[in-house]
Amino acid sequence: MQLCNDTITLYNRRFDPEEDCDVYGRTVIRGVHWFNSEATTVDSTGLKAANKVTIRIPTDADFGGKVYLPPKQYATTDDPAAAFTLAAGDLVVLGVGAEGLRPSTIHDVYFEAATILQVTDNRRAPQARHWKVVGA
């Protein structure tokens, strides 16, 4: 896949029963394509605009030795540090994000940050197998 020269940091949400709260696992992924655009719509109250992020993650990107698991499988794995997932509600940052950040501060700390809204699995495509991630 062409133009995949960006690095992102993915923060996967997972419930930790010992802590009795959500915790976030961090995965740095190199060799992706990050694209910002502005989505606009008009309704009865006027023009509305929002930033939209589209990320394409090739299956041959550098996942730092981690393996992809579907969201339900990731939620129940015994070793979440060895895996990552792509799910609505997870957070993503352009570049190498810090460890130990609180999810509530990610959008404040990083200008190029998004909450994942939608994931399309294009790994069955005959060419350019990838995941398409849309966020805002």
XYZ file of N, CA and C in Angstrom:
408
model
N 0.842 -1.168 0.000
C 0.000 0.000 0.000
C 0.896 1.241 0.000
N 0.600 2.182 -0.866
C 1.441 3.364 -1.017
C 1.167 4.397 0.077
N 2.141 5.238 0.320
C 2.053 6.354 1.259
C 1.754 5.931 2.693
N 2.234 4.802 3.059
C 2.045 4.332 4.439
C 3.320 4.601 5.224
N 3.548 5.867 5.495
C 4.776 6.256 6.177
C 4.513 6.943 7.519
N 3.306 6.773 8.050
C 2.959 7.376 9.331
C 3.059 6.350 10.456
N 3.182 6.861 11.661
C 3.181 6.046 12.873
C 2.012 6.491 13.731
N 1.295 5.530 14.282
C 0.192 5.844 15.188
C 0.373 5.087 16.503
N -0.301 5.568 17.520
C -0.376 4.852 18.782
C -1.840 4.565 19.058
N -2.119 3.299 19.272
C -3.471 2.819 19.525
C -3.607 2.530 21.009
N -4.696 3.019 21.599
C -4.989 2.756 23.003
C -6.268 1.925 23.065
N -6.118 0.614 23.353
C -7.253 -0.306 23.413
C -7.846 -0.336 24.815
N -9.155 -0.178 24.870
C -9.873 -0.238 26.139
C -10.204 -1.702 26.467
N -10.033 -2.042 27.739
C -10.316 -3.410 28.190
C -10.685 -3.348 29.668
N -11.718 -4.085 30.042
C -12.140 -4.098 31.442
C -11.210 -5.003 32.247
N -10.709 -4.484 33.364
C -9.839 -5.244 34.251
C -10.630 -5.571 35.512
N -10.992 -6.850 35.694
C -11.806 -7.197 36.861
C -11.080 -6.987 38.193
N -9.763 -7.096 38.202
C -9.017 -6.873 39.443
C -9.065 -5.407 39.863
N -8.969 -4.510 38.874
C -9.034 -3.072 39.155
C -10.474 -2.579 39.190
N -11.398 -3.394 38.644
C -12.817 -3.054 38.539
C -13.039 -1.762 37.742
N -12.253 -1.619 36.664
C -12.417 -0.457 35.793
C -11.787 -0.754 34.427
N -12.006 0.135 33.482
C -11.371 0.004 32.171
C -9.917 0.423 32.269
N -9.054 -0.326 31.584
C -7.649 0.032 31.454
C -7.352 0.096 29.958
N -6.305 0.808 29.605
C -5.971 1.000 28.200
C -4.595 0.434 27.897
N -4.554 -0.492 26.919
C -3.292 -1.043 26.444
C -2.786 -0.214 25.285
N -1.491 -0.015 25.205
C -0.869 0.856 24.198
C -0.132 0.013 23.165
N -0.370 0.326 21.876
C 0.333 -0.330 20.774
C 0.792 0.733 19.788
N 2.082 0.768 19.493
C 2.619 1.661 18.465
C 2.642 0.876 17.159
N 2.054 1.466 16.109
C 1.983 0.810 14.796
C 2.669 1.717 13.781
N 3.679 1.174 13.111
C 4.435 1.928 12.099
C 4.088 1.419 10.709
N 4.017 2.354 9.751
C 3.742 1.980 8.364
C 2.266 2.039 8.026
N 1.588 3.112 8.481
C 0.161 3.304 8.212
C -0.042 4.612 7.443
N -1.277 4.829 6.994
C -1.615 6.089 6.318
C -2.686 6.802 7.142
N -2.388 8.042 7.553
C -3.299 8.872 8.353
C -3.762 10.018 7.464
N -5.074 10.232 7.352
C -5.621 11.299 6.521
C -6.672 12.061 7.307
N -6.465 13.377 7.431
C -7.432 14.271 8.081
C -8.313 14.922 7.030
N -9.574 15.065 7.335
C -10.472 15.822 6.472
C -11.530 16.471 7.355
N -12.302 17.330 6.760
C -13.368 17.969 7.502
C -14.691 17.539 6.903
N -15.561 17.017 7.739
C -16.892 16.609 7.297
C -17.864 17.718 7.663
N -18.740 18.066 6.732
C -19.719 19.120 6.984
C -21.115 18.624 6.641
N -22.076 19.219 7.311
C -23.482 18.928 7.030
C -24.305 20.172 7.350
N -25.450 20.275 6.733
C -26.358 21.384 6.986
C -27.657 20.807 7.529
N -28.113 21.375 8.642
C -29.417 20.978 9.173
C -30.209 22.242 9.502
N -31.294 22.086 10.221
C -32.165 23.231 10.494
C -31.498 24.299 11.354
N -30.411 23.952 12.054
C -29.729 24.940 12.885
C -28.540 25.585 12.177
N -28.236 25.127 10.964
C -27.146 25.736 10.210
C -26.079 24.738 9.811
N -24.932 25.282 9.444
C -23.802 24.476 8.988
C -23.033 23.923 10.180
N -22.731 22.635 10.116
C -21.945 21.996 11.176
C -20.730 21.346 10.533
N -19.604 21.427 11.231
C -18.362 20.847 10.721
C -17.689 20.056 11.833
N -16.980 19.015 11.437
C -16.224 18.200 12.388
C -15.011 17.628 11.678
N -13.944 17.436 12.438
C -12.765 16.791 11.880
C -13.023 15.298 11.768
N -12.561 14.718 10.667
C -12.700 13.288 10.427
C -11.322 12.740 10.109
N -10.990 11.606 10.692
C -9.706 10.959 10.459
C -9.966 9.610 9.813
N -9.244 9.327 8.731
C -9.293 8.012 8.093
C -7.893 7.437 8.144
N -7.775 6.250 8.704
C -6.481 5.590 8.852
C -6.555 4.255 8.124
N -5.575 4.003 7.295
C -5.470 2.698 6.641
C -4.253 1.995 7.218
N -4.489 0.799 7.740
C -3.441 0.025 8.396
C -3.215 -1.252 7.603
N -2.131 -1.319 6.830
C -1.860 -2.548 6.070
C -1.586 -3.720 7.010
N -1.898 -4.904 6.538
C -1.664 -6.091 7.366
C -0.182 -6.343 7.580
N 0.673 -5.763 6.734
C 2.118 -5.954 6.900
C 2.792 -4.775 7.609
N 2.001 -3.934 8.277
C 2.579 -2.848 9.071
C 3.358 -3.444 10.240
N 4.167 -2.609 10.881
C 4.959 -3.036 12.039
C 4.135 -2.836 13.303
N 3.680 -3.942 13.898
C 2.849 -3.908 15.098
C 3.668 -4.139 16.365
N 4.972 -4.043 16.259
C 5.833 -4.217 17.424
C 5.763 -5.619 18.014
N 5.523 -6.615 17.162
C 5.474 -7.996 17.622
C 4.118 -8.436 18.147
N 3.154 -7.548 18.184
C 1.819 -7.915 18.659
C 0.985 -8.502 17.521
N -0.042 -9.264 17.882
C -0.937 -9.869 16.906
C -2.323 -9.244 17.032
N -3.020 -9.196 15.911
C -4.383 -8.673 15.909
C -5.349 -9.739 16.418
N -6.266 -9.313 17.272
C -7.370 -10.158 17.713
C -8.673 -9.400 17.487
N -9.723 -10.075 17.037
C -11.024 -9.414 16.952
C -11.429 -8.890 18.332
N -12.252 -7.843 18.387
C -12.584 -7.211 19.672
C -13.081 -8.160 20.761
N -13.961 -9.091 20.444
C -14.483 -10.003 21.468
C -13.389 -10.933 21.983
N -12.513 -11.368 21.103
C -11.413 -12.240 21.515
C -10.392 -11.464 22.349
N -10.122 -10.204 21.963
C -9.196 -9.364 22.728
C -9.717 -9.151 24.150
N -11.030 -8.974 24.286
C -11.628 -8.708 25.596
C -11.439 -9.866 26.573
N -11.243 -11.082 26.051
C -11.135 -12.252 26.922
C -9.756 -12.903 26.916
N -8.800 -12.331 26.182
C -7.479 -12.958 26.125
C -6.776 -12.882 27.478
N -5.973 -13.892 27.747
C -5.203 -13.914 28.993
C -3.954 -13.044 28.915
N -3.554 -12.673 27.696
C -2.323 -11.898 27.517
C -2.573 -10.681 26.616
N -3.277 -9.658 27.112
C -3.577 -8.501 26.275
C -2.334 -7.715 25.854
N -1.230 -7.856 26.579
C -0.014 -7.132 26.220
C 0.610 -7.661 24.938
N 0.229 -8.867 24.508
C 0.781 -9.467 23.293
C -0.119 -9.256 22.088
N -1.205 -8.508 22.262
C -2.182 -8.362 21.178
C -2.709 -6.934 21.118
N -3.452 -6.668 20.050
C -4.177 -5.408 19.910
C -5.465 -5.705 19.164
N -6.379 -4.768 19.188
C -7.614 -4.890 18.436
C -7.972 -3.529 17.862
N -8.965 -3.480 17.037
C -9.477 -2.231 16.478
C -10.977 -2.225 16.738
N -11.415 -1.359 17.633
C -12.818 -1.346 18.034
C -13.307 0.078 18.257
N -14.585 0.284 17.990
C -15.202 1.580 18.249
C -15.022 1.929 19.723
N -14.653 3.172 19.974
C -14.424 3.644 21.337
C -12.964 3.661 21.738
N -12.124 2.895 21.027
C -10.693 2.949 21.310
C -10.135 4.281 20.820
N -8.941 4.626 21.280
C -8.332 5.914 20.955
C -7.094 5.711 20.100
N -6.821 6.681 19.234
C -5.649 6.616 18.376
C -5.027 8.004 18.276
N -3.692 8.025 18.247
C -2.922 9.262 18.194
C -1.940 9.168 17.040
N -1.758 10.249 16.313
C -0.741 10.297 15.266
C 0.616 10.467 15.936
N 1.539 9.576 15.626
C 2.865 9.603 16.232
C 2.960 8.606 17.367
N 4.058 8.680 18.086
C 4.271 7.786 19.226
C 3.717 8.460 20.474
N 2.635 7.913 20.983
C 1.995 8.461 22.172
C 2.630 7.921 23.430
N 2.494 8.673 24.489
C 3.090 8.316 25.780
C 2.359 7.146 26.419
N 3.066 6.434 27.261
C 2.458 5.377 28.061
C 1.831 6.001 29.294
N 0.819 5.337 29.810
C 0.236 5.763 31.076
C -0.647 6.988 31.011
N -1.031 7.433 29.822
C -1.931 8.586 29.738
C -3.340 8.187 30.146
N -4.034 9.094 30.770
C -5.441 8.867 31.073
C -6.236 9.150 29.803
N -7.184 8.302 29.465
C -7.954 8.493 28.237
C -8.621 9.856 28.144
N -9.046 10.396 29.273
C -9.724 11.691 29.266
C -8.800 12.836 28.854
N -7.484 12.630 28.916
C -6.557 13.709 28.581
C -5.948 13.579 27.185
N -6.173 12.464 26.509
C -5.507 12.247 25.217
C -5.862 13.334 24.209
N -7.139 13.696 24.118
C -7.539 14.738 23.162
C -6.989 16.105 23.557
N -6.699 16.311 24.833
C -6.120 17.571 25.286
C -4.621 17.624 25.034
N -3.944 16.494 25.179
C -2.489 16.438 25.040
C -2.060 16.407 23.576
N -2.817 15.697 22.740
C -2.435 15.511 21.336
C -3.417 16.202 20.405
N -2.891 17.040 19.523
C -3.716 17.718 18.533
C -4.280 16.717 17.535
N -3.451 15.758 17.133
C -3.859 14.736 16.159
C -4.262 13.475 16.913
N -5.478 13.467 17.445
C -6.003 12.325 18.182
C -7.447 12.099 17.775
N -7.892 10.855 17.859
C -9.263 10.540 17.459
C -9.789 9.369 18.279
N -11.098 9.353 18.420
C -11.800 8.204 18.968
C -12.309 7.381 17.792
N -12.043 6.090 17.803
C -12.463 5.234 16.689
C -13.981 5.119 16.677
N -14.565 5.382 15.504
C -16.009 5.286 15.316
C -16.398 4.049 14.520
N -15.537 3.676 13.560
C -15.878 2.580 12.655
C -14.610 1.895 12.172
N -14.674 0.580 12.020
C -13.558 -0.199 11.490
C -14.085 -1.085 10.379
N -13.406 -1.059 9.230
C -13.740 -1.936 8.110
C -12.572 -2.874 7.887
N -12.850 -4.162 7.881
C -11.819 -5.181 7.699
C -11.705 -5.511 6.216
N -10.635 -5.032 5.588
C -10.393 -5.279 4.160
C -9.265 -6.292 3.960
N -9.120 -7.229 4.872
C -8.047 -8.212 4.751
C -8.345 -9.279 3.702
N -9.557 -9.346 3.211
C -9.892 -10.329 2.177
C -9.732 -9.760 0.768
N -9.359 -8.517 0.669
C -9.163 -7.897 -0.646
C -8.019 -8.596 -1.374
N -8.110 -8.723 -2.700
C -7.043 -9.416 -3.432
C -5.712 -8.667 -3.400
N -5.768 -7.355 -3.276
C -4.548 -6.546 -3.200
C -4.716 -5.527 -2.071
N -3.621 -5.090 -1.533
C -3.602 -4.039 -0.508
C -4.492 -4.398 0.681
N -4.249 -5.529 1.294
C -5.024 -5.955 2.459
C -4.754 -5.014 3.628
N -5.842 -4.552 4.260
C -5.689 -3.556 5.321
C -6.975 -3.442 6.140
N -6.872 -2.684 7.231
C -8.019 -2.254 8.000
C -8.207 -0.773 7.714
N -9.449 -0.368 7.544
C -9.773 1.056 7.402
C -10.442 1.487 8.704
N -9.861 2.498 9.337
C -10.349 2.986 10.625
C -10.810 4.425 10.433
N -12.025 4.729 10.857
C -12.568 6.083 10.772
C -12.808 6.579 12.186
N -12.379 7.792 12.450
C -12.540 8.362 13.779
C -12.775 9.850 13.739
N -13.058 10.397 14.887
C -13.273 11.840 15.015
C -12.763 12.299 16.366
